JSON list of C-alpha atoms in Angstrom, two decimals:
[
{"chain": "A", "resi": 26, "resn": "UNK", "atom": "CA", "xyz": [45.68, 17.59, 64.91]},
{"chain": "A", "resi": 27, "resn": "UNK", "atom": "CA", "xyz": [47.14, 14.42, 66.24]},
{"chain": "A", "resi": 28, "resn": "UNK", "atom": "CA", "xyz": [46.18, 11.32, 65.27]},
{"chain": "A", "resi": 29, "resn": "UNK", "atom": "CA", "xyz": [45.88, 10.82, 69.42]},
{"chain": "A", "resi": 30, "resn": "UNK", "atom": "CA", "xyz": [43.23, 13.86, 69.79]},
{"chain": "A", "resi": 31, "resn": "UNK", "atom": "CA", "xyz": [41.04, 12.84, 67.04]},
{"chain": "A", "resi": 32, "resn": "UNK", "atom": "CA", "xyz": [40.55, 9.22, 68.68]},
{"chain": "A", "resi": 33, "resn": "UNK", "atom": "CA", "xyz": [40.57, 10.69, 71.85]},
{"chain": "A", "resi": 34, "resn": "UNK", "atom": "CA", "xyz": [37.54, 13.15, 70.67]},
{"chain": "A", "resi": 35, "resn": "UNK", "atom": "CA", "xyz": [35.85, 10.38, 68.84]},
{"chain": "A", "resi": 36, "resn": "UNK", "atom": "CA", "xyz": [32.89, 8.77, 70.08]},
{"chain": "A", "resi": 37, "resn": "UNK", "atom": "CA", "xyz": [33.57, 5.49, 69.45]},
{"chain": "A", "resi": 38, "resn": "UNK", "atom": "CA", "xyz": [36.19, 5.29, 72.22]},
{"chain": "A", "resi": 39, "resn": "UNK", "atom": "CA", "xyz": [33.54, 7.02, 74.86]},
{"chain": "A", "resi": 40, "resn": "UNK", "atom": "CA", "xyz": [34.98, 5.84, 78.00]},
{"chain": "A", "resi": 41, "resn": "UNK", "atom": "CA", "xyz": [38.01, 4.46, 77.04]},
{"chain": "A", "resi": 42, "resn": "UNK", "atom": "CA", "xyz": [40.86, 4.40, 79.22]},
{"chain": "A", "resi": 43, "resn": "UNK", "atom": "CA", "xyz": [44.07, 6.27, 77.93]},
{"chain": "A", "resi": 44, "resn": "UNK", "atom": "CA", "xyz": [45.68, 2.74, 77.62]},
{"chain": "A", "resi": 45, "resn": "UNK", "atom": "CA", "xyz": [43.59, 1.60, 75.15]},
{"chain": "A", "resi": 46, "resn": "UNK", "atom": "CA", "xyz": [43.83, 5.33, 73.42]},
{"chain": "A", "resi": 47, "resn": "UNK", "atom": "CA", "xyz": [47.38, 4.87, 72.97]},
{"chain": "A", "resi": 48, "resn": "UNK", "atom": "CA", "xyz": [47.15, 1.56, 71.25]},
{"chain": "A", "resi": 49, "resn": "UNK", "atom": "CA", "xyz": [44.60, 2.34, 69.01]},
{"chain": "A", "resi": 50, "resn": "UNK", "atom": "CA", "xyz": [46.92, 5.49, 68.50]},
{"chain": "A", "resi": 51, "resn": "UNK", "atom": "CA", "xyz": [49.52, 2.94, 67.63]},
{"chain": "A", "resi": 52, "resn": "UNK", "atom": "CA", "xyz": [47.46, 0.75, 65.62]},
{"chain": "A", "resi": 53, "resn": "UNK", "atom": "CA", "xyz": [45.57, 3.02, 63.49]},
{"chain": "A", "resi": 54, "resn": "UNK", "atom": "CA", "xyz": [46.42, 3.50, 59.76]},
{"chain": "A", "resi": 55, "resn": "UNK", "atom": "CA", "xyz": [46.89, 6.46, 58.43]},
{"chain": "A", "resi": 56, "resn": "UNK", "atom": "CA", "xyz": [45.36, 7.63, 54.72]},
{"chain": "A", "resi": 57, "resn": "UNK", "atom": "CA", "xyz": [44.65, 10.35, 52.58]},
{"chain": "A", "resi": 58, "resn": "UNK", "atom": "CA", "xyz": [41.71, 10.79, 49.74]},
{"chain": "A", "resi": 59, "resn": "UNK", "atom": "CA", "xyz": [41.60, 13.50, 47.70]},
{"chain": "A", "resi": 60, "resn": "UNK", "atom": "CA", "xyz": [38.07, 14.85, 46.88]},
{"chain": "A", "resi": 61, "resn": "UNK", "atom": "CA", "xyz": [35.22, 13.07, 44.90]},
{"chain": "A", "resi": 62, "resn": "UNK", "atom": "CA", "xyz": [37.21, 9.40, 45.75]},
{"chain": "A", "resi": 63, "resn": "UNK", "atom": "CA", "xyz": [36.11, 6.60, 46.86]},
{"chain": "A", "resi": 64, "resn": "UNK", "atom": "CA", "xyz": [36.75, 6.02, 50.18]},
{"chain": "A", "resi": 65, "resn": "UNK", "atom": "CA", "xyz": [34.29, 2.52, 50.83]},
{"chain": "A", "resi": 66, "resn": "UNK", "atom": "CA", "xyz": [32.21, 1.37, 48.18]},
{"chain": "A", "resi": 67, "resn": "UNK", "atom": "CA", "xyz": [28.75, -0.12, 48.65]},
{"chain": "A", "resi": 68, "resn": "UNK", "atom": "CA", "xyz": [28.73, -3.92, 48.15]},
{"chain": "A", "resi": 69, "resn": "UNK", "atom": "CA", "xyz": [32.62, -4.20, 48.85]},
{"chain": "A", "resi": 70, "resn": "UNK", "atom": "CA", "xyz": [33.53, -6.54, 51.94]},
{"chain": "A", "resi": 71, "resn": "UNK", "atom": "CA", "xyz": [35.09, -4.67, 54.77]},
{"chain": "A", "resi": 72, "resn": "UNK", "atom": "CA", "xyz": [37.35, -5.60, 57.90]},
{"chain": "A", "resi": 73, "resn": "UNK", "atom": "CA", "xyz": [37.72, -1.89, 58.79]},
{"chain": "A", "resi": 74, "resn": "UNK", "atom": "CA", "xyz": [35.90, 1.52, 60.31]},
{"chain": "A", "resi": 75, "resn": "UNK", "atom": "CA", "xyz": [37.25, 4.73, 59.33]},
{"chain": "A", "resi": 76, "resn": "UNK", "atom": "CA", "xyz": [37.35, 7.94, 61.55]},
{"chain": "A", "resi": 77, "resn": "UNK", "atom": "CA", "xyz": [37.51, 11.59, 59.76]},
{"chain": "A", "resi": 78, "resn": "UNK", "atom": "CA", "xyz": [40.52, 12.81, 60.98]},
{"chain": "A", "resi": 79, "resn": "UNK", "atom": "CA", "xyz": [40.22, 16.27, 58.48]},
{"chain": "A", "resi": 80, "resn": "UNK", "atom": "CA", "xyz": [38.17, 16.92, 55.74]},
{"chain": "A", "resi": 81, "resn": "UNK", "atom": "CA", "xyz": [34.54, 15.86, 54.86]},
{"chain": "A", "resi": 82, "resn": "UNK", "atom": "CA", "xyz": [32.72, 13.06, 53.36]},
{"chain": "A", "resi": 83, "resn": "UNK", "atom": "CA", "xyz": [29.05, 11.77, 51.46]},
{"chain": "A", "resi": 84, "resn": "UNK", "atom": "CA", "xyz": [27.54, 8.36, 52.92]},
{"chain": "A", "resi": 85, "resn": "UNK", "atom": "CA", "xyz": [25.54, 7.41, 49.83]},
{"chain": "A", "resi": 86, "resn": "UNK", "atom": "CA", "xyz": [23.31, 4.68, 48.36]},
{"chain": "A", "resi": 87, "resn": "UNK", "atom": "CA", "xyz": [22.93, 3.38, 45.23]},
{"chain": "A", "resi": 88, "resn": "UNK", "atom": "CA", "xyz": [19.42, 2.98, 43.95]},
{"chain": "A", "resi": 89, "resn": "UNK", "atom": "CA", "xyz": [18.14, 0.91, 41.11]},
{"chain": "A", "resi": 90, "resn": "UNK", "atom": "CA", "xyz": [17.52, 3.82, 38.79]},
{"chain": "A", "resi": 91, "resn": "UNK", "atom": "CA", "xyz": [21.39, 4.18, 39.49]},
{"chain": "A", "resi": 92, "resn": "UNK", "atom": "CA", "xyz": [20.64, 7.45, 41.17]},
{"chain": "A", "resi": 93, "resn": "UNK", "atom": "CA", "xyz": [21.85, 8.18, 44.76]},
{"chain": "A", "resi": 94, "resn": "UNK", "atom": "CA", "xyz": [20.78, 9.19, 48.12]},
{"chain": "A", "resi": 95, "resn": "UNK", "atom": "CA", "xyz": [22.96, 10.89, 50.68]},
{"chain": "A", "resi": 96, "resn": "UNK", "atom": "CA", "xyz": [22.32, 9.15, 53.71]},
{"chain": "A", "resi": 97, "resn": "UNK", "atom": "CA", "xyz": [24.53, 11.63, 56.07]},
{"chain": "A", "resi": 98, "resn": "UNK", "atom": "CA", "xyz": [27.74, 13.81, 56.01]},
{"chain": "A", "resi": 99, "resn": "UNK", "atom": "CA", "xyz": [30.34, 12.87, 58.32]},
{"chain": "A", "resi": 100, "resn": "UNK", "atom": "CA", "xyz": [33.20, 15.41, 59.35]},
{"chain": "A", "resi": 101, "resn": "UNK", "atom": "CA", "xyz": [36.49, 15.14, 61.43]},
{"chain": "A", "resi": 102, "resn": "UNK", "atom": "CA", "xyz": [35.32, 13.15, 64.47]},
{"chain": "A", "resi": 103, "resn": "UNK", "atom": "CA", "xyz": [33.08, 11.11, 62.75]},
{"chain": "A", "resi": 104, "resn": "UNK", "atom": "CA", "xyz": [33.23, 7.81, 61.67]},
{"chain": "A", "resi": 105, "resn": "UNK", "atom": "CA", "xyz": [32.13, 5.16, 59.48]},
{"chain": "A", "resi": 106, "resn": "UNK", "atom": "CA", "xyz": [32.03, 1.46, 57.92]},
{"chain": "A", "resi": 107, "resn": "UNK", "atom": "CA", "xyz": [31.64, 0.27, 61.71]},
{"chain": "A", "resi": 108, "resn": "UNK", "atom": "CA", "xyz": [28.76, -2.66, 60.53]},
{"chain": "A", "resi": 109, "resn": "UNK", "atom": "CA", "xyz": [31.12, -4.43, 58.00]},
{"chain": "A", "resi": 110, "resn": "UNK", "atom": "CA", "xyz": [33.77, -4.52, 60.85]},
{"chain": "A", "resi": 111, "resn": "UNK", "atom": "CA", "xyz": [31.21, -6.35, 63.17]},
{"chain": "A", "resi": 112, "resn": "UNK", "atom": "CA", "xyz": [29.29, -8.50, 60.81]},
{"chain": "A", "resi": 113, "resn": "UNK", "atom": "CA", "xyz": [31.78, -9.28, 57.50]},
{"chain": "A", "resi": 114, "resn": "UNK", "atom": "CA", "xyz": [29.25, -8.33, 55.01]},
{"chain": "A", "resi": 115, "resn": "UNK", "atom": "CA", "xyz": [29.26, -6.47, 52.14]},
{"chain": "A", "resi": 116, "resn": "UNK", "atom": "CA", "xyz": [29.53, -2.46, 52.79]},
{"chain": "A", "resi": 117, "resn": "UNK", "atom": "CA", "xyz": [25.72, -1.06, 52.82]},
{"chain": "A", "resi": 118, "resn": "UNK", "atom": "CA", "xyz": [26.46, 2.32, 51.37]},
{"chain": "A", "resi": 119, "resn": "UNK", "atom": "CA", "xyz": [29.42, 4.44, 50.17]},
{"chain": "A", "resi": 120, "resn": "UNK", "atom": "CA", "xyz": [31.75, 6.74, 51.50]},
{"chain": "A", "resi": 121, "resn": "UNK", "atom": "CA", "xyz": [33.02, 9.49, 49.43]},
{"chain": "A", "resi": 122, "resn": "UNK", "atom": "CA", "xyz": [35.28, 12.27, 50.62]},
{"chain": "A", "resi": 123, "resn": "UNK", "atom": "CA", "xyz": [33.77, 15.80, 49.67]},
{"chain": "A", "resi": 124, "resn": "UNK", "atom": "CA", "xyz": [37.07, 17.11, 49.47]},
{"chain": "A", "resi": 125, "resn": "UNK", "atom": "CA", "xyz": [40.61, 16.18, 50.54]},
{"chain": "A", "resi": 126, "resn": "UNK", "atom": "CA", "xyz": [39.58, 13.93, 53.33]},
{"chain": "A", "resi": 127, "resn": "UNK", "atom": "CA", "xyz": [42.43, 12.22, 56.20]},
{"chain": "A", "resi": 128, "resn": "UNK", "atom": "CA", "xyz": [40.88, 8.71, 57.80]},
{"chain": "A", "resi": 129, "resn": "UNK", "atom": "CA", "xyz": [42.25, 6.73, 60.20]},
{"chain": "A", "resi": 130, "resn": "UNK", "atom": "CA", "xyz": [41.55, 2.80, 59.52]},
{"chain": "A", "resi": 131, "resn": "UNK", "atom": "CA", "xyz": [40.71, 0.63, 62.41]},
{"chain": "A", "resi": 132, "resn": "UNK", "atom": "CA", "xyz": [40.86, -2.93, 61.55]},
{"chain": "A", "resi": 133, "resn": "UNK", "atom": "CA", "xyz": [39.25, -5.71, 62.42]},
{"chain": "A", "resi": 134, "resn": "UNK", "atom": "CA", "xyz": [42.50, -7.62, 63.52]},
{"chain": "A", "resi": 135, "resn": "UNK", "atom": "CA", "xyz": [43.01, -4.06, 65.64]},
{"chain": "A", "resi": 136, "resn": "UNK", "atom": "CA", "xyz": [40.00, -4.66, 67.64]},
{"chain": "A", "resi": 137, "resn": "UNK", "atom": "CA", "xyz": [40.14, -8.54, 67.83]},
{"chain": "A", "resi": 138, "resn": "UNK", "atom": "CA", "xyz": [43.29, -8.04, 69.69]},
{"chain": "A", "resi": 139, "resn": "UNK", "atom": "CA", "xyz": [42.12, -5.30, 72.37]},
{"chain": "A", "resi": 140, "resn": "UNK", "atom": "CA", "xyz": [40.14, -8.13, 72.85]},
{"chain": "A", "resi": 141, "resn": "UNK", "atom": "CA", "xyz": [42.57, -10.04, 74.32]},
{"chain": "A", "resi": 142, "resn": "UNK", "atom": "CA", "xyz": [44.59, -7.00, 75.54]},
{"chain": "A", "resi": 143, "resn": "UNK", "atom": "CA", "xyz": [41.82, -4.93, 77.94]},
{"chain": "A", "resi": 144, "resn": "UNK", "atom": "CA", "xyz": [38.25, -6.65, 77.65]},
{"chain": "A", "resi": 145, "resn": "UNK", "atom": "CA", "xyz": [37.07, -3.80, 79.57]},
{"chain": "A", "resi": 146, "resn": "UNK", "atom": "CA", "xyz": [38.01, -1.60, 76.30]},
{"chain": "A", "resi": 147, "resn": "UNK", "atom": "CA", "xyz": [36.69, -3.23, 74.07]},
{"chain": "A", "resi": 148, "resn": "UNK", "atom": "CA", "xyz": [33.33, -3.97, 75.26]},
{"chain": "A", "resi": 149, "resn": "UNK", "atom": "CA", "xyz": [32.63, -0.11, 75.79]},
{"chain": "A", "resi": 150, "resn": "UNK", "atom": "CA", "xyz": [34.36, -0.02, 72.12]},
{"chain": "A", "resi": 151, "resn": "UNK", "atom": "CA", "xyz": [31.07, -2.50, 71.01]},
{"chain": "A", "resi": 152, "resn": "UNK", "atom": "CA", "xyz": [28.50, -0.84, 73.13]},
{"chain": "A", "resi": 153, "resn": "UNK", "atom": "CA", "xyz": [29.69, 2.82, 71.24]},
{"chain": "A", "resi": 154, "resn": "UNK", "atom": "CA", "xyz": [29.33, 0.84, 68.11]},
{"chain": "A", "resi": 155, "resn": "UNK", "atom": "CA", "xyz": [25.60, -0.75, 69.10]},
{"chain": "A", "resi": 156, "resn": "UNK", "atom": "CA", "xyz": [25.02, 2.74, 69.85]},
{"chain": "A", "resi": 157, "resn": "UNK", "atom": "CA", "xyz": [25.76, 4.43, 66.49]},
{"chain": "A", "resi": 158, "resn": "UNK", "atom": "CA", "xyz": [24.19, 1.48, 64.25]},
{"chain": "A", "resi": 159, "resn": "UNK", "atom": "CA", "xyz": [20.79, 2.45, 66.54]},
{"chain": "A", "resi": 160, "resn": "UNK", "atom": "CA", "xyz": [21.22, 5.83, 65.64]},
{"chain": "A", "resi": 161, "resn": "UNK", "atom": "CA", "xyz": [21.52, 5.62, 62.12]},
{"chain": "A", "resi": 162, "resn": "UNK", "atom": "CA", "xyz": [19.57, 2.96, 61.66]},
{"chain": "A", "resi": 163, "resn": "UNK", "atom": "CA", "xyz": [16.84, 5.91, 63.38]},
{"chain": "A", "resi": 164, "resn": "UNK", "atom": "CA", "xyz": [18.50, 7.81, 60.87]},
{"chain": "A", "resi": 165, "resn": "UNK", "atom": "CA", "xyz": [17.90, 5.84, 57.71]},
{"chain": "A", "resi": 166, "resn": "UNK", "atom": "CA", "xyz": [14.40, 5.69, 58.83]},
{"chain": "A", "resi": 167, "resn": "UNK", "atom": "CA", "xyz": [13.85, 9.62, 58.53]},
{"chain": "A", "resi": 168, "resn": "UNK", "atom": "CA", "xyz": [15.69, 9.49, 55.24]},
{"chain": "A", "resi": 169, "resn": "UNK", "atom": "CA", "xyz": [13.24, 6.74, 53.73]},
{"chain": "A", "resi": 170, "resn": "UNK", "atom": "CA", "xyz": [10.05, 7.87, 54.82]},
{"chain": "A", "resi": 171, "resn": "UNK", "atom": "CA", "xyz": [10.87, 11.37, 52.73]},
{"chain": "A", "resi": 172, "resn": "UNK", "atom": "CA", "xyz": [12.03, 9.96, 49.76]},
{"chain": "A", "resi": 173, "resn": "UNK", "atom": "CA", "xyz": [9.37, 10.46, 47.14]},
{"chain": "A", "resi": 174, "resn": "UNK", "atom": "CA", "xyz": [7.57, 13.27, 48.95]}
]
């Protein structure tokens, strides 16, 4: 698949105009994982959001008994890493590809400039992002209250 028609099927560009498609099209970096790496790691900083363009991967959490606890598993169309573009904090969980796994890396410099470029954009880029925190963050709370049951 294009890099093109996975950001066109992704939600985070819901109502994007095929303008702003093209230059995250543009924009986008391109990388590979093979299976069991480390895509993000929890407590890293990150400028960056990665969309599943192929394969599969774990969102985990570290515990302090050094166990883990997968939060979700994201597949092609999904993506990730979206709160450590907004806020510059330290990644709150890890991404590891299940198998051999193809991203595409949005920066933050990539969005700062559609900023600039089509304000229009980027605002329905943010309210796609509020969107998907709120869900997960729903999310997280399903996952929590069953842990120890």
């Amino acid at each position: 698949m294009r890099n093109i028609d996975v950001i066109r099927a992704t939600s985070l560009f819901e109502g994007v105009g095929e303008k702003a498609l093209a230059f995250f099209d543009k924009n986008a970096i391109a990388s590979s994982y093979s299976a069991r790496s480390v895509i993000a790691a929890e407590g890293s900083l990150g400028d960056c959001l990665f969309i599943i363009k192929s394969g599969s991967v774990d969102v985990v959490l570290s515990r302090e008994t050094k166990d883990v606890v997968k939060m979700a598993e994201l597949t092609a169309g999904d993506f990730a890493g979206e709160m450590s573009l907004i806020d510059s904090q330290p990644r709150s969980a890890s991404l590891i590809a299940r198998e051999d796994t193809e991203v595409l890396i949005i920066t933050r410099a990539t969005l700062l400039d559609l900023h600039s470029k089509d304000f229009d954009a980027f605002m329905k880029i943010i309210v796609n992002i509020t969107r998907r925190i709120g869900n997960r963050l729903r999310q997280t709370d399903k996952v929590l209250a069953n842990i120890g049951r």
